[in-house]
Amino acid sequence: MKNKLIILASGNGSNFESIVKKLRNKYKIKLISENKDAYVLQRAIQLNIDYELINYKNFGERESYNQKLFEYMKKEDPDLIALAGYMKILPEYIVEYFSGRILNIHPSLLPAFKGLNAIKKAFDYGVKYTGVTVHYVNNELDGGKIITQEVVKIEPEDTLEMLEEKIHKLEHRLYPKVIDKILRKLTISRR
Ligand code: GRF
């Protein structure tokens, strides 16, 4: 049986697409989004990937949304969960339940430039090197154990747009590679 990966995404979904294209033959992939307007849902439809919309706006308060998400995730029982531009914070009980099974990708060399707009923050700061981090998720924002990092050099002539392009290109290569490595190990240890 194929290992199961759940991707949680709220927006554009370029990372979702690169993961799907590279790994769909090896693993069972499913998308969850809380944003009914997210472009990632269009991508899932075009790529013919199962998705679940848990529309955040239909829930009166955050906790009822979180409960619904938790129930759904437990039912799906994925081997791995990859956050890819998921714009909500997972509650502690979800992080604990799936401890060691949730990954995130962040567009900076953590612990530098945590939180939103990390690429712009690094660019505005004037650092000469930035990059991409893939890490486990814990209950601290962008604070879990680092799995891997790769560096991007900021050239003097780079604009913010050019830097964004470099970072995203790297993300699209790095994230599927890390996910594959982790899921492959699980497959081998189960044999
Ligand atoms: C990526 O830059 C990722 O590092 C960050 O959110 C962005 C998502 O981009 N966590 P996309 O939706 O995959 O295009």
mmCIF file of C-alpha atoms and ligand atoms in Angstrom:
data_model
loop_
_atom_site.group_PDB
_atom_site.id
_atom_site.type_symbol
_atom_site.label_atom_id
_atom_site.label_comp_id
_atom_site.label_asym_id
_atom_site.label_seq_id
_atom_site.Cartn_x
_atom_site.Cartn_y
_atom_site.Cartn_z
ATOM 1 C CA MET A 1 0.000 0.000 0.000
ATOM 2 C CA LYS A 2 1.224 3.488 -0.826
ATOM 3 C CA ASN A 3 2.176 5.854 1.971
ATOM 4 C CA LYS A 4 -0.217 8.734 2.396
ATOM 5 C CA LEU A 5 0.749 12.402 2.304
ATOM 6 C CA ILE A 6 -1.589 15.227 3.211
ATOM 7 C CA ILE A 7 -0.707 18.708 2.011
ATOM 8 C CA LEU A 8 -2.236 21.673 3.815
ATOM 9 C CA ALA A 9 -2.251 24.832 1.718
ATOM 10 C CA SER A 10 -4.147 28.127 1.752
ATOM 11 C CA GLY A 11 -2.994 30.044 -1.291
ATOM 12 C CA ASN A 12 -1.236 29.837 -4.614
ATOM 13 C CA GLY A 13 -0.095 26.228 -4.332
ATOM 14 C CA SER A 14 3.066 26.207 -6.426
ATOM 15 C CA ASN A 15 4.740 23.946 -3.847
ATOM 16 C CA PHE A 16 1.700 21.679 -3.834
ATOM 17 C CA GLU A 17 1.986 21.363 -7.606
ATOM 18 C CA SER A 18 5.670 20.551 -7.597
ATOM 19 C CA ILE A 19 5.185 17.900 -4.887
ATOM 20 C CA VAL A 20 2.303 16.352 -6.809
ATOM 21 C CA LYS A 21 4.181 16.284 -10.097
ATOM 22 C CA LYS A 22 7.241 14.686 -8.574
ATOM 23 C CA LEU A 23 5.675 12.270 -6.098
ATOM 24 C CA ARG A 24 2.181 11.331 -7.222
ATOM 25 C CA ASN A 25 3.283 8.026 -8.665
ATOM 26 C CA LYS A 26 4.883 6.910 -5.439
ATOM 27 C CA TYR A 27 2.501 8.154 -2.758
ATOM 28 C CA LYS A 28 -1.160 8.804 -2.200
ATOM 29 C CA ILE A 29 -1.539 12.582 -2.023
ATOM 30 C CA LYS A 30 -4.454 14.565 -0.713
ATOM 31 C CA LEU A 31 -4.936 18.330 -0.313
ATOM 32 C CA ILE A 32 -6.711 20.133 2.504
ATOM 33 C CA SER A 33 -7.445 23.839 2.207
ATOM 34 C CA GLU A 34 -9.432 26.140 4.457
ATOM 35 C CA ASN A 35 -9.693 28.892 1.839
ATOM 36 C CA LYS A 36 -12.424 28.482 -0.736
ATOM 37 C CA ASP A 37 -10.779 31.061 -3.026
ATOM 38 C CA ALA A 38 -7.301 29.526 -2.956
ATOM 39 C CA TYR A 39 -5.728 28.924 -6.357
ATOM 40 C CA VAL A 40 -4.337 25.671 -4.975
ATOM 41 C CA LEU A 41 -7.851 24.195 -5.290
ATOM 42 C CA GLN A 42 -7.824 24.906 -9.040
ATOM 43 C CA ARG A 43 -4.470 23.199 -9.262
ATOM 44 C CA ALA A 44 -5.832 20.147 -7.429
ATOM 45 C CA ILE A 45 -8.731 19.940 -9.879
ATOM 46 C CA GLN A 46 -6.454 20.326 -12.905
ATOM 47 C CA LEU A 47 -4.044 17.733 -11.561
ATOM 48 C CA ASN A 48 -6.860 15.416 -10.559
ATOM 49 C CA ILE A 49 -5.831 15.222 -6.908
ATOM 50 C CA ASP A 50 -8.377 14.554 -4.146
ATOM 51 C CA TYR A 51 -9.005 17.589 -2.018
ATOM 52 C CA GLU A 52 -11.034 18.574 0.990
ATOM 53 C CA LEU A 53 -12.178 22.152 1.477
ATOM 54 C CA ILE A 54 -12.836 22.854 5.146
ATOM 55 C CA ASN A 55 -14.075 26.377 4.617
ATOM 56 C CA TYR A 56 -12.817 28.443 7.526
ATOM 57 C CA LYS A 57 -15.470 31.089 6.913
ATOM 58 C CA ASN A 58 -18.252 28.602 7.640
ATOM 59 C CA PHE A 59 -17.103 28.194 11.231
ATOM 60 C CA GLY A 60 -18.172 30.739 13.801
ATOM 61 C CA GLU A 61 -14.954 30.482 15.713
ATOM 62 C CA ARG A 62 -11.470 29.110 15.255
ATOM 63 C CA GLU A 63 -11.892 26.214 17.667
ATOM 64 C CA SER A 64 -14.774 24.629 15.789
ATOM 65 C CA TYR A 65 -12.748 24.843 12.568
ATOM 66 C CA ASN A 66 -9.765 23.242 14.309
ATOM 67 C CA GLN A 67 -11.934 20.420 15.657
ATOM 68 C CA LYS A 68 -13.273 19.698 12.200
ATOM 69 C CA LEU A 69 -9.772 19.720 10.742
ATOM 70 C CA PHE A 70 -8.545 17.410 13.510
ATOM 71 C CA GLU A 71 -11.379 14.927 12.976
ATOM 72 C CA TYR A 72 -10.695 14.867 9.269
ATOM 73 C CA MET A 73 -6.965 14.405 9.696
ATOM 74 C CA LYS A 74 -7.427 11.594 12.211
ATOM 75 C CA LYS A 75 -9.812 9.835 9.875
ATOM 76 C CA GLU A 76 -7.338 10.138 6.987
ATOM 77 C CA ASP A 77 -4.474 8.979 9.199
ATOM 78 C CA PRO A 78 -1.651 10.215 6.921
ATOM 79 C CA ASP A 79 1.934 9.025 7.206
ATOM 80 C CA LEU A 80 3.108 12.574 6.708
ATOM 81 C CA ILE A 81 1.599 16.071 6.625
ATOM 82 C CA ALA A 82 3.291 18.825 4.646
ATOM 83 C CA LEU A 83 2.327 22.439 5.264
ATOM 84 C CA ALA A 84 2.812 24.373 2.030
ATOM 85 C CA GLY A 85 1.712 27.938 2.525
ATOM 86 C CA TYR A 86 -0.856 27.017 5.178
ATOM 87 C CA MET A 87 -1.883 30.345 6.671
ATOM 88 C CA LYS A 88 -3.448 29.179 9.933
ATOM 89 C CA ILE A 89 -1.670 28.108 13.069
ATOM 90 C CA LEU A 90 -2.261 24.471 13.985
ATOM 91 C CA PRO A 91 -3.477 24.092 17.582
ATOM 92 C CA GLU A 92 -1.229 22.333 20.084
ATOM 93 C CA TYR A 93 -3.328 19.180 20.232
ATOM 94 C CA ILE A 94 -3.047 18.611 16.464
ATOM 95 C CA VAL A 95 0.703 19.206 16.540
ATOM 96 C CA GLU A 96 1.054 16.814 19.470
ATOM 97 C CA TYR A 97 -1.152 14.100 17.997
ATOM 98 C CA PHE A 98 0.839 14.099 14.746
ATOM 99 C CA SER A 99 4.148 14.877 16.402
ATOM 100 C CA GLY A 100 7.115 14.110 14.137
ATOM 101 C CA ARG A 101 4.808 13.749 11.156
ATOM 102 C CA ILE A 102 4.260 17.428 10.247
ATOM 103 C CA LEU A 103 6.666 19.374 8.053
ATOM 104 C CA ASN A 104 6.794 22.988 6.953
ATOM 105 C CA ILE A 105 8.781 24.887 4.360
ATOM 106 C CA HIS A 106 9.897 28.406 5.126
ATOM 107 C CA PRO A 107 11.497 30.822 2.648
ATOM 108 C CA SER A 108 14.456 31.948 4.779
ATOM 109 C CA LEU A 109 17.344 30.460 6.695
ATOM 110 C CA LEU A 110 15.646 29.957 10.043
ATOM 111 C CA PRO A 111 15.851 31.169 12.742
ATOM 112 C CA ALA A 112 16.287 34.372 10.712
ATOM 113 C CA PHE A 113 13.158 36.041 9.348
ATOM 114 C CA LYS A 114 10.402 33.989 10.924
ATOM 115 C CA GLY A 115 6.760 34.636 10.114
ATOM 116 C CA LEU A 116 5.144 36.264 7.100
ATOM 117 C CA ASN A 117 6.951 37.959 4.193
ATOM 118 C CA ALA A 118 10.258 36.317 4.989
ATOM 119 C CA ILE A 119 11.719 36.860 1.503
ATOM 120 C CA LYS A 120 11.010 40.591 1.612
ATOM 121 C CA LYS A 121 12.270 40.857 5.177
ATOM 122 C CA ALA A 122 15.602 39.283 4.185
ATOM 123 C CA PHE A 123 15.826 41.448 1.057
ATOM 124 C CA ASP A 124 15.038 44.662 2.949
ATOM 125 C CA TYR A 125 17.501 43.759 5.679
ATOM 126 C CA GLY A 126 20.229 43.570 3.073
ATOM 127 C CA VAL A 127 21.569 40.118 3.907
ATOM 128 C CA LYS A 128 23.864 38.683 1.241
ATOM 129 C CA TYR A 129 22.685 35.118 1.707
ATOM 130 C CA THR A 130 19.234 33.819 2.460
ATOM 131 C CA GLY A 131 17.592 30.513 1.548
ATOM 132 C CA VAL A 132 14.993 27.905 2.315
ATOM 133 C CA THR A 133 14.388 25.768 5.406
ATOM 134 C CA VAL A 134 12.387 22.576 5.746
ATOM 135 C CA HIS A 135 11.608 21.791 9.368
ATOM 136 C CA TYR A 136 9.356 19.759 11.619
ATOM 137 C CA VAL A 137 6.439 21.663 13.079
ATOM 138 C CA ASN A 138 6.237 22.211 16.819
ATOM 139 C CA ASN A 139 4.187 24.680 18.809
ATOM 140 C CA GLU A 140 6.509 27.588 18.217
ATOM 141 C CA LEU A 141 6.036 29.562 14.996
ATOM 142 C CA ASP A 142 8.666 28.405 12.467
ATOM 143 C CA GLY A 143 10.519 26.955 15.434
ATOM 144 C CA GLY A 144 10.657 23.160 15.007
ATOM 145 C CA LYS A 145 13.702 21.003 14.427
ATOM 146 C CA ILE A 146 15.431 21.844 11.145
ATOM 147 C CA ILE A 147 15.607 18.995 8.623
ATOM 148 C CA THR A 148 17.475 20.767 5.861
ATOM 149 C CA GLN A 149 18.450 24.197 4.597
ATOM 150 C CA GLU A 150 19.809 25.475 1.316
ATOM 151 C CA VAL A 151 21.378 28.826 0.658
ATOM 152 C CA VAL A 152 20.498 31.419 -1.971
ATOM 153 C CA LYS A 153 22.960 34.204 -2.685
ATOM 154 C CA ILE A 154 21.520 37.671 -3.118
ATOM 155 C CA GLU A 155 23.439 39.368 -5.930
ATOM 156 C CA PRO A 156 23.791 43.157 -5.866
ATOM 157 C CA GLU A 157 21.672 43.437 -9.019
ATOM 158 C CA ASP A 158 18.847 41.216 -7.708
ATOM 159 C CA THR A 159 15.428 42.802 -7.335
ATOM 160 C CA LEU A 160 12.924 41.462 -4.827
ATOM 161 C CA GLU A 161 11.098 39.737 -7.684
ATOM 162 C CA MET A 162 14.276 38.037 -8.848
ATOM 163 C CA LEU A 163 15.003 36.844 -5.338
ATOM 164 C CA GLU A 164 11.457 35.533 -4.961
ATOM 165 C CA GLU A 165 11.886 33.573 -8.148
ATOM 166 C CA LYS A 166 15.156 32.033 -6.990
ATOM 167 C CA ILE A 167 13.666 31.078 -3.621
ATOM 168 C CA HIS A 168 10.562 29.513 -5.117
ATOM 169 C CA LYS A 169 12.591 27.553 -7.637
ATOM 170 C CA LEU A 170 14.673 26.161 -4.813
ATOM 171 C CA GLU A 171 11.557 25.360 -2.742
ATOM 172 C CA HIS A 172 10.065 23.404 -5.628
ATOM 173 C CA ARG A 173 13.177 21.271 -5.858
ATOM 174 C CA LEU A 174 13.867 20.881 -2.142
ATOM 175 C CA TYR A 175 10.466 20.129 -0.607
ATOM 176 C CA PRO A 176 9.589 17.073 -2.761
ATOM 177 C CA LYS A 177 13.095 15.727 -2.164
ATOM 178 C CA VAL A 178 12.780 15.929 1.629
ATOM 179 C CA ILE A 179 9.246 14.513 1.640
ATOM 180 C CA ASP A 180 10.333 11.632 -0.576
ATOM 181 C CA LYS A 181 13.282 10.845 1.667
ATOM 182 C CA ILE A 182 11.114 10.692 4.792
ATOM 183 C CA LEU A 183 8.333 8.643 3.193
ATOM 184 C CA ARG A 184 10.794 6.272 1.582
ATOM 185 C CA LYS A 185 12.367 5.548 4.969
ATOM 186 C CA LEU A 186 8.927 4.773 6.399
ATOM 187 C CA THR A 187 8.262 2.365 3.556
ATOM 188 C CA ILE A 188 11.542 0.565 4.134
ATOM 189 C CA SER A 189 11.094 0.350 7.920
ATOM 190 C CA ARG A 190 7.679 -1.261 7.429
ATOM 191 C CA ARG A 191 8.941 -4.065 5.208
HETATM 192 C C1 GRF B 1 6.210 29.439 0.117
HETATM 193 O O1 GRF B 1 7.121 30.470 -0.116
HETATM 194 C C2 GRF B 1 6.501 28.744 1.420
HETATM 195 O O2 GRF B 1 7.838 28.752 1.757
HETATM 196 C C3 GRF B 1 5.712 29.542 2.410
HETATM 197 O O3 GRF B 1 4.540 29.898 1.739
HETATM 198 C C4 GRF B 1 4.798 29.977 0.334
HETATM 199 C C5 GRF B 1 3.755 29.169 -0.367
HETATM 200 O O4 GRF B 1 3.825 29.321 -1.763
HETATM 201 N N1 GRF B 1 5.500 28.783 3.623
HETATM 202 P P1 GRF B 1 2.914 28.444 -2.706
HETATM 203 O O5 GRF B 1 1.471 28.617 -2.241
HETATM 204 O O6 GRF B 1 3.361 27.020 -2.578
HETATM 205 O O7 GRF B 1 3.097 28.961 -4.106
#
